[in-house]
XYZ file of C-alpha atoms in Angstrom:
369
model
C 22.040 -58.286 23.145
C 18.856 -56.268 22.747
C 20.891 -53.158 22.057
C 22.797 -54.902 19.293
C 19.655 -56.297 17.654
C 17.676 -53.035 17.804
C 17.815 -50.978 14.607
C 19.878 -47.824 14.649
C 17.888 -44.607 15.013
C 18.351 -42.071 12.268
C 19.637 -38.725 13.466
C 16.904 -36.105 13.646
C 17.418 -33.065 11.449
C 18.207 -29.844 13.269
C 15.370 -27.512 14.189
C 16.653 -24.896 11.753
C 16.029 -27.287 8.847
C 12.423 -27.900 9.900
C 11.917 -24.182 10.353
C 13.318 -23.401 6.893
C 11.005 -25.971 5.300
C 8.025 -24.542 7.188
C 8.942 -20.952 6.278
C 9.393 -21.883 2.626
C 5.993 -23.541 2.451
C 4.401 -20.642 4.320
C 5.830 -18.197 1.762
C 4.396 -20.280 -1.083
C 1.017 -20.237 0.661
C 1.185 -16.455 1.026
C 1.995 -16.091 -2.677
C -0.962 -18.262 -3.644
C -3.207 -16.483 -1.160
C -2.260 -13.124 -2.658
C -3.603 -14.160 -6.069
C -6.805 -15.373 -4.450
C -7.256 -12.131 -2.510
C -7.014 -10.095 -5.711
C -9.959 -12.105 -7.028
C -11.785 -11.558 -3.736
C -11.377 -7.778 -4.069
C -12.654 -7.859 -7.642
C -15.529 -10.098 -6.539
C -16.605 -7.643 -3.822
C -16.468 -4.763 -6.324
C -18.522 -6.813 -8.792
C -21.113 -7.587 -6.096
C -21.565 -3.947 -5.120
C -21.662 -2.852 -8.770
C -24.268 -5.444 -9.724
C -26.505 -4.602 -6.778
C -26.168 -0.820 -6.886
C -26.080 -0.202 -10.634
C -27.838 -3.156 -12.267
C -30.528 -3.966 -9.704
C -31.344 -0.734 -7.845
C -30.235 2.620 -9.259
C -29.798 1.692 -12.924
C -33.491 0.831 -13.437
C -34.526 3.856 -11.333
C -32.435 6.203 -13.482
C -33.847 4.751 -16.709
C -37.451 4.933 -15.501
C -39.084 7.367 -17.943
C -42.453 7.568 -16.281
C -43.988 11.029 -15.899
C -43.548 12.837 -12.587
C -40.672 10.563 -11.657
C -38.538 12.622 -9.288
C -36.366 9.667 -8.316
C -34.623 9.453 -11.696
C -32.525 12.595 -11.166
C -31.444 11.435 -7.715
C -30.549 8.018 -9.132
C -28.283 9.613 -11.731
C -26.485 11.585 -9.012
C -25.953 8.422 -6.955
C -24.647 6.567 -9.999
C -22.232 9.378 -10.872
C -20.735 9.559 -7.371
C -20.607 5.776 -7.101
C -18.724 5.390 -10.398
C -16.174 8.057 -9.423
C -15.455 6.272 -6.135
C -15.246 2.834 -7.766
C -12.903 4.084 -10.496
C -10.605 5.717 -7.936
C -10.713 2.579 -5.760
C -9.728 0.288 -8.627
C -7.135 2.738 -9.930
C -5.477 2.997 -6.514
C -5.709 -0.749 -6.003
C -4.059 -1.755 -9.263
C -1.482 1.023 -8.892
C -0.540 -0.533 -5.547
C -0.551 -4.071 -6.972
C 1.434 -3.330 -10.136
C 3.892 -0.723 -8.818
C 7.189 -2.122 -7.625
C 7.442 -1.259 -3.907
C 11.129 -0.415 -4.252
C 14.201 -2.395 -5.290
C 17.657 -1.912 -3.871
C 19.806 -0.697 -6.790
C 22.533 -3.097 -7.940
C 25.879 -2.307 -6.426
C 24.525 -0.168 -3.591
C 27.110 0.319 -0.842
C 26.699 1.945 2.568
C 28.724 4.933 3.742
C 31.922 4.404 5.760
C 31.295 3.141 9.263
C 30.948 5.691 12.021
C 31.197 3.906 15.377
C 29.691 6.763 17.387
C 26.768 7.120 14.988
C 26.109 3.375 14.983
C 25.902 3.312 18.772
C 23.108 5.899 18.653
C 21.115 3.881 16.124
C 19.708 1.161 18.333
C 17.004 -0.486 16.196
C 17.799 -2.649 13.186
C 16.040 -0.328 10.702
C 18.156 2.658 11.761
C 21.576 1.106 11.143
C 23.278 2.356 8.006
C 25.584 -0.637 7.463
C 23.257 -3.626 7.158
C 24.005 -6.763 5.169
C 21.263 -9.111 3.935
C 22.445 -12.699 4.141
C 19.633 -13.933 1.919
C 20.294 -11.450 -0.882
C 24.068 -11.508 -0.140
C 24.151 -7.750 -0.597
C 24.087 -4.534 1.395
C 20.672 -3.116 2.119
C 19.918 0.560 2.792
C 18.648 2.029 5.990
C 14.944 1.328 6.719
C 14.794 -1.503 4.166
C 13.900 -5.106 5.020
C 14.012 -8.504 3.356
C 10.623 -9.972 2.435
C 10.651 -13.770 2.439
C 7.468 -13.906 0.354
C 8.772 -11.591 -2.385
C 12.278 -13.031 -2.047
C 14.130 -9.706 -1.972
C 14.811 -6.586 0.044
C 12.231 -3.794 -0.142
C 12.979 -0.111 0.356
C 11.259 1.431 3.373
C 9.189 -1.734 3.683
C 5.949 -1.276 5.593
C 4.524 -4.804 5.428
C 3.665 -7.609 3.025
C -0.026 -7.326 2.186
C -1.883 -10.376 0.898
C -4.708 -8.118 -0.308
C -2.408 -6.575 -2.928
C -0.278 -9.719 -3.451
C 2.873 -7.701 -2.854
C 4.845 -5.681 -0.364
C 3.925 -2.138 0.556
C 7.069 -0.050 0.381
C 8.533 3.311 -0.587
C 6.993 3.572 -4.057
C 3.478 2.201 -3.510
C 2.753 3.273 0.073
C 0.865 6.337 -1.155
C -1.217 4.141 -3.465
C -1.963 1.805 -0.557
C -3.235 4.639 1.643
C -5.375 6.007 -1.189
C -6.778 2.520 -1.747
C -7.816 2.352 1.911
C -9.399 5.804 1.788
C -11.291 5.347 -1.479
C -12.479 1.863 -0.518
C -13.749 3.181 2.813
C -15.521 6.089 1.107
C -17.049 3.783 -1.528
C -18.297 1.312 1.102
C -19.839 4.028 3.271
C -21.491 5.742 0.298
C -22.826 2.463 -1.096
C -24.198 1.417 2.302
C -25.997 4.752 2.689
C -27.323 4.560 -0.874
C -28.703 1.055 -0.327
C -30.043 1.790 3.174
C -33.224 3.479 1.911
C -34.064 0.534 -0.337
C -33.233 -1.883 2.455
C -35.421 -0.082 4.996
C -38.372 0.454 2.653
C -38.465 -3.224 1.760
C -38.734 -4.351 5.376
C -41.322 -1.653 6.046
C -43.434 -3.096 3.231
C -42.989 -6.620 4.580
C -44.435 -5.649 7.951
C -47.274 -3.638 6.387
C -50.169 -5.990 5.614
C -51.850 -3.550 3.264
C -49.182 -3.935 0.618
C -49.143 -6.600 -2.047
C -47.055 -9.752 -1.890
C -43.496 -9.330 -3.218
C -42.559 -11.094 -6.431
C -39.675 -13.547 -6.605
C -37.632 -11.018 -8.569
C -38.135 -8.377 -5.879
C -37.195 -10.863 -3.190
C -33.968 -11.755 -5.015
C -33.167 -8.063 -5.420
C -33.669 -7.428 -1.738
C -31.529 -10.461 -0.879
C -28.695 -8.980 -2.957
C -29.218 -5.576 -1.303
C -29.142 -7.226 2.133
C -25.846 -9.046 1.460
C -24.211 -6.033 -0.211
C -25.254 -3.688 2.585
C -23.640 -5.815 5.284
C -20.521 -6.426 3.175
C -20.156 -2.643 2.823
C -20.601 -2.099 6.555
C -18.148 -4.881 7.465
C -15.429 -3.594 5.112
C -15.926 0.029 6.199
C -15.655 -0.906 9.880
C -12.494 -2.967 9.352
C -10.848 -0.346 7.132
C -11.420 2.479 9.600
C -8.892 1.045 12.050
C -6.265 0.622 9.319
C -6.832 4.184 8.089
C -6.339 5.650 11.565
C -3.209 3.548 12.138
C -1.545 4.407 8.825
C -2.476 8.089 9.175
C -0.592 8.164 12.473
C 2.337 6.278 10.944
C 2.456 8.581 7.933
C 2.453 11.760 10.022
C 5.201 10.242 12.203
C 7.346 9.066 9.257
C 7.260 5.513 10.533
C 6.486 2.135 8.953
C 4.507 -0.712 10.475
C 7.713 -2.713 10.987
C 9.408 0.223 12.669
C 6.392 0.707 14.920
C 7.077 -2.687 16.484
C 10.870 -2.581 16.582
C 11.657 1.085 17.263
C 13.232 2.285 20.467
C 10.645 3.270 23.062
C 12.363 6.540 23.908
C 11.290 9.520 21.847
C 11.698 11.442 19.639
C 11.750 9.185 16.581
C 14.843 10.081 14.576
C 13.049 10.256 11.195
C 10.224 12.495 12.417
C 10.652 15.880 10.679
C 7.230 17.262 11.532
C 3.798 16.304 10.235
C 3.946 18.433 7.099
C 7.340 17.186 5.887
C 6.492 13.627 6.851
C 3.318 13.846 4.773
C 5.000 15.376 1.728
C 7.718 12.707 1.790
C 5.017 10.158 0.903
C 2.471 12.252 -1.028
C 4.729 14.852 -2.597
C 4.459 18.637 -2.713
C 2.019 18.864 -5.650
C -1.425 19.212 -4.068
C -3.231 18.125 -7.242
C -1.471 14.743 -7.092
C -2.300 14.059 -3.453
C -5.604 12.461 -4.465
C -4.240 10.452 -7.408
C -2.149 7.242 -7.300
C 0.661 8.942 -9.223
C 4.134 10.288 -8.480
C 5.667 13.279 -10.207
C 9.242 13.012 -11.416
C 10.309 15.323 -8.592
C 8.583 13.146 -6.003
C 10.070 9.960 -7.472
C 13.528 11.456 -7.164
C 12.812 12.371 -3.538
C 11.703 8.810 -2.775
C 14.741 7.504 -4.608
C 17.047 9.673 -2.529
C 15.439 9.456 0.911
C 14.347 5.839 0.896
C 16.921 4.190 -1.305
C 20.271 5.774 -0.619
C 20.433 6.628 3.096
C 23.863 8.138 2.680
C 25.193 5.285 0.522
C 25.988 5.243 -3.181
C 25.598 3.046 -6.239
C 27.028 3.103 -9.786
C 23.978 4.554 -11.569
C 23.371 7.530 -9.287
C 24.281 10.070 -11.972
C 21.990 8.393 -14.525
C 19.161 8.617 -11.970
C 19.753 12.347 -11.597
C 21.423 12.317 -8.168
C 24.683 13.897 -7.092
C 26.793 11.284 -5.238
C 28.647 13.857 -3.128
C 25.681 16.091 -2.245
C 24.154 15.852 1.253
C 21.400 13.295 1.717
C 17.923 14.815 1.590
C 15.524 14.385 4.490
C 11.749 14.148 4.693
C 10.006 16.868 2.706
C 13.198 18.490 1.383
C 14.145 18.611 -2.316
C 16.313 15.622 -3.315
C 20.009 16.106 -3.873
C 20.888 17.246 -7.346
C 17.348 18.411 -8.199
C 16.676 21.704 -9.910
C 13.618 23.891 -10.052
C 10.118 23.224 -8.880
C 7.825 20.314 -9.591
C 6.752 21.649 -12.975
C 10.330 21.898 -14.221
C 11.056 18.430 -12.895
C 8.100 16.990 -14.782
C 9.260 18.632 -18.000
C 12.931 17.809 -17.589
C 12.900 14.259 -16.297
C 10.996 11.115 -17.185
C 11.748 9.384 -13.895
C 8.865 7.105 -13.012
C 8.009 3.892 -11.273
C 8.115 0.778 -13.392
C 5.921 -2.275 -13.077
C 6.677 -5.326 -10.951
C 9.475 -6.430 -13.202
C 11.299 -3.115 -13.281
C 12.603 -0.436 -11.033
C 13.213 3.160 -12.014
C 13.006 4.316 -15.603
C 15.170 7.327 -16.354
C 14.128 9.987 -18.800
C 16.108 12.086 -21.184
C 17.636 14.508 -18.710
C 19.001 14.134 -15.225
C 18.767 16.761 -12.559
C 22.136 16.050 -10.967
C 25.713 16.161 -12.151
C 28.630 14.233 -10.752
C 31.650 16.280 -9.852
C 33.782 13.188 -10.298
C 32.926 12.989 -13.994
């Protein structure tokens, strides 16, 4: 009787449904957090700029008193500081606004080779990989990002600090952002250290006059900025060492965790070729968040195709039947050196909404045409 009178229990939803709801909400949180972190980065830059330029070295450089030897040194500090800040912001926004790498529409993997597939043990190494979320083939070394909602070529990780994924096309910009931010933080901390130390020396010296409220506020800003610089520099150092090792090994962060433990790593072509695959062969561009047309074609070939093909290969300057290029080698279908590539092809990275923009000429020619 009690069983009949008791209300029927509703069936509980499967665990997969709860997990999908949780993952969806987590992705929305990561997207919102990314926008906030961009503001945090700009806020930290504004804090260091206000303290270093407006409060400390700006007034010292503009001090026109006679026998003022500090003015020249202040101008030198300001010049170096502005160069580092400009390069930091340039690298940062290049990483934020550059598309990390889209899988081209219609991309298809090469025919299946059972013996080759048995050798490729990790998920990133397999050539025939299908993304169930995108309902499309995805190239070797690419992964689906749930936050961005698409597959990313040679995906390293999703970074909330840049509100985007770090992939084939913006990995160089990400590394430069780490390096320039570290250099700017260290330089700013050293530049503010003398002011910071002299203030506390005056506080403990009873022969000096009492500090004004304005001087106390300045020193409070110097104190906060100094420790922010030190904290960011210390945290960035570990990331720089890690990504330097990954770059010289031709490995991504994802691959570092999922790769087979036995060595050697199949994509490792030597430190020099591994480095030039990311930074290019033009030394002058190593320090700038830019890619030459020749380097963009190499990234397009190595990271995007992986032996597969897609309808617009010829328009992108690649030969569909040429061998696949490897790390540091010229891309298939390319002609001449970097200078000729820059003059002959307008291939470049688009913004978030776009992929690859093709110039007037293409370096490759299809034999099927």
